[in-house]
mmCIF file of C-alpha atoms in Angstrom:
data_model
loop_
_atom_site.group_PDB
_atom_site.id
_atom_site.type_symbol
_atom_site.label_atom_id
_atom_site.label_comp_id
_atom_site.label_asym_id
_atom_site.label_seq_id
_atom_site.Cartn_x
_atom_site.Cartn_y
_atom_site.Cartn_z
ATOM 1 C CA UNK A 1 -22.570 107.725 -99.017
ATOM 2 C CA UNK A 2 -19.319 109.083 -99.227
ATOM 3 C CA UNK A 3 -16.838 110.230 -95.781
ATOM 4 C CA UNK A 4 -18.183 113.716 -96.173
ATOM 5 C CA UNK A 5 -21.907 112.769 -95.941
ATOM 6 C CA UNK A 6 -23.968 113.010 -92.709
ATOM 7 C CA UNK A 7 -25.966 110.078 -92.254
ATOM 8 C CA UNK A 8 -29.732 110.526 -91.928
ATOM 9 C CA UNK A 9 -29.874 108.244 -88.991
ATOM 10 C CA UNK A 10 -28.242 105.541 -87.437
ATOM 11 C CA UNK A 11 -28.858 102.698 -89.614
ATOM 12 C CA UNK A 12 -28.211 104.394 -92.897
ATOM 13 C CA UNK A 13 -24.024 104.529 -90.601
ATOM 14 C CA UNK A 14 -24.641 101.157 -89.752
ATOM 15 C CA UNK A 15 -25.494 100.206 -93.114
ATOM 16 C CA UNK A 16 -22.862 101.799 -94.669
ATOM 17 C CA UNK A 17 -20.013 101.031 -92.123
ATOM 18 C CA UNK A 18 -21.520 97.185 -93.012
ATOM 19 C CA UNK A 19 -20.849 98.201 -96.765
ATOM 20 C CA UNK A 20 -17.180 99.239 -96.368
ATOM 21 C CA UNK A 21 -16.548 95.515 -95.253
ATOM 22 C CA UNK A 22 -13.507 97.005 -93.244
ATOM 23 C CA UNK A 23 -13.011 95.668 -89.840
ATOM 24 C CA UNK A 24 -11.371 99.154 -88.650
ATOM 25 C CA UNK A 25 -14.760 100.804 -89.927
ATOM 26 C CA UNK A 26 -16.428 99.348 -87.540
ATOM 27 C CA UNK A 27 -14.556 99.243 -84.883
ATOM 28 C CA UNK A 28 -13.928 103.067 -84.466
ATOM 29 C CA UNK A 29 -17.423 103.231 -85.187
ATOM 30 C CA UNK A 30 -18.246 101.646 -81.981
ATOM 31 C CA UNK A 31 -15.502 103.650 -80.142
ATOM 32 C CA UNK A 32 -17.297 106.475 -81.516
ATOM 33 C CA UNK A 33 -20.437 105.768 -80.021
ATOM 34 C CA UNK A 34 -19.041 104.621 -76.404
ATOM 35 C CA UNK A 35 -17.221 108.408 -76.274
ATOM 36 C CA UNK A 36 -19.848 110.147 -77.002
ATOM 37 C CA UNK A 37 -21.788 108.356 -74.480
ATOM 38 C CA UNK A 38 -19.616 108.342 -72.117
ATOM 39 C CA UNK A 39 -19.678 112.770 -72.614
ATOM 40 C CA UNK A 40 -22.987 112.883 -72.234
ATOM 41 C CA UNK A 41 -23.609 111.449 -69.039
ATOM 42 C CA UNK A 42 -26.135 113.234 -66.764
ATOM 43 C CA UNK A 43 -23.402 114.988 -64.559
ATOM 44 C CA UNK A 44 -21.034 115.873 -67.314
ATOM 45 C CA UNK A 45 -23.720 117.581 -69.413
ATOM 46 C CA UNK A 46 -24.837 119.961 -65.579
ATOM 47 C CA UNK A 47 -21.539 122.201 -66.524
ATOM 48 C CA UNK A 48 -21.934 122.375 -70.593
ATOM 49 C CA UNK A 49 -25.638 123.228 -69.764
ATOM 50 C CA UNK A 50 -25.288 126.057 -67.076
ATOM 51 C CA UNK A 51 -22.716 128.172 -69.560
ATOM 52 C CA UNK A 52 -25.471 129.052 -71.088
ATOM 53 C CA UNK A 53 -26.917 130.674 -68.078
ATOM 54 C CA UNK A 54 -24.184 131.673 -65.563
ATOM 55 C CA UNK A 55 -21.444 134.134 -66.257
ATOM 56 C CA UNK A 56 -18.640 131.833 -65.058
ATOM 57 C CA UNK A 57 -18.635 127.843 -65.243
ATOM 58 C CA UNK A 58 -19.512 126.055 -62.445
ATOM 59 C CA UNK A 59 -16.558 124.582 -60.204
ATOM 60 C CA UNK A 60 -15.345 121.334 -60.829
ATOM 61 C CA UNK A 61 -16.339 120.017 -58.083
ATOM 62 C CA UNK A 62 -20.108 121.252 -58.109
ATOM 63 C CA UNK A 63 -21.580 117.964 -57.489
ATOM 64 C CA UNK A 64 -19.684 117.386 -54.308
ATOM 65 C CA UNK A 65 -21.133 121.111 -52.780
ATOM 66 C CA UNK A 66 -23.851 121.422 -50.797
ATOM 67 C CA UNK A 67 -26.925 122.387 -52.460
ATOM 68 C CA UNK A 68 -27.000 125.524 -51.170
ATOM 69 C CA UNK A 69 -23.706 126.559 -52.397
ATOM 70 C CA UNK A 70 -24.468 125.796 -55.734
ATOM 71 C CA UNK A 71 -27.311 127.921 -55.213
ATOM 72 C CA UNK A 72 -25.391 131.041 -53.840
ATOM 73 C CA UNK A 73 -23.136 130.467 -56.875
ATOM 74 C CA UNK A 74 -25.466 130.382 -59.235
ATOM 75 C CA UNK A 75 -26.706 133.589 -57.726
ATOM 76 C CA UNK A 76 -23.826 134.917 -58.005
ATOM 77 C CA UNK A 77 -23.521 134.444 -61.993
ATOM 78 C CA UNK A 78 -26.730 134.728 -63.452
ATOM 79 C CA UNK A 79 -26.731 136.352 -67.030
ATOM 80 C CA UNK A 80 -28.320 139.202 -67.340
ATOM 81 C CA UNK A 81 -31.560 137.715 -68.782
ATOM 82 C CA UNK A 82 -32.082 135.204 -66.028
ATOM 83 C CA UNK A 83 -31.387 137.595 -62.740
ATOM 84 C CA UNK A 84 -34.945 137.967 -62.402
ATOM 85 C CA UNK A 85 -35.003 133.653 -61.269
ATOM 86 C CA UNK A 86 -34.661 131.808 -58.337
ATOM 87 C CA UNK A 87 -31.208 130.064 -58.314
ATOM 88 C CA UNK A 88 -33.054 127.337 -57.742
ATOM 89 C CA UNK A 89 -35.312 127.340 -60.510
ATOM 90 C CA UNK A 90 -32.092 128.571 -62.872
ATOM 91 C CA UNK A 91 -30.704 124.822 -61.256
ATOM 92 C CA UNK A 92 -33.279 123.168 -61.825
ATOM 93 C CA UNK A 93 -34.165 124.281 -65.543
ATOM 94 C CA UNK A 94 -30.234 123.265 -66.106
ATOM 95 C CA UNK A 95 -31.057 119.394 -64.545
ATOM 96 C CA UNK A 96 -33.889 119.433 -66.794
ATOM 97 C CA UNK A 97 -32.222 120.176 -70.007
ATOM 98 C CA UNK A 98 -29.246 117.443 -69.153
ATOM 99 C CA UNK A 99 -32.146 114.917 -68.297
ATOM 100 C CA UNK A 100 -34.116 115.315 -71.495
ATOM 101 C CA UNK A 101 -30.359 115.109 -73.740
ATOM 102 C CA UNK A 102 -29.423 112.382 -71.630
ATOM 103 C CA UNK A 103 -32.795 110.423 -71.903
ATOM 104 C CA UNK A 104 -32.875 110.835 -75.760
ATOM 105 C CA UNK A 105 -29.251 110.040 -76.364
ATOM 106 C CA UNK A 106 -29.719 106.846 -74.850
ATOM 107 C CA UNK A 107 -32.191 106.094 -76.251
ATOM 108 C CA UNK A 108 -31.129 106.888 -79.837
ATOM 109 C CA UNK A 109 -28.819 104.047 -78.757
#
């Protein structure tokens, strides 16, 4: 495998970062991993998700609103194609989404 291929899974990196026999290899192999952990944490992947169905991102703060302001912002900036929802269904199709990545990228770990 050379730097330009994409690994078919995890092992075939680990087995090739193991190949290399470099130290550094591994090393920002496993800083890697930890950052792109660390970006996909449940409440960091809310905002990435709900671009996709809002008009305007949600505030940076939208985890420290009350529910019901989420809600009326959310209202406020469906898309087109989901104005016919519930803000609260819109909300909670977004938590489902970031559960499901977030379940399956840990536990591709």
């Amino acid at each position: 495998m050379s730097l330009f291929n994409t690994p078919e899974s995890k092992a075939d990196l680990q087995n090739w970062i193991a190949s290399t026999n470099e130290p550094m290899a591994t090393i920002a192999a496993g800083m890697t991993e930890q950052y792109l952990l660390s970006q996909c944490e449940f409440n960091k992947l809310i905002p990435v998700i709900a671009e996709s169905f809002l008009t305007e991102p949600l505030p940076k703060n939208w985890n420290e609103l009350e529910c019901y302001d989420v809600y009326d912002f959310i209202d406020d900036h469906l898309e087109e194609d989901f104005e016919h929802m519930l803000p609260e269904s819109v909300f909670e199709m977004i938590e489902n989404i970031a559960s499901n990545i977030h379940h399956k990228i840990r536990r591709a770990k």
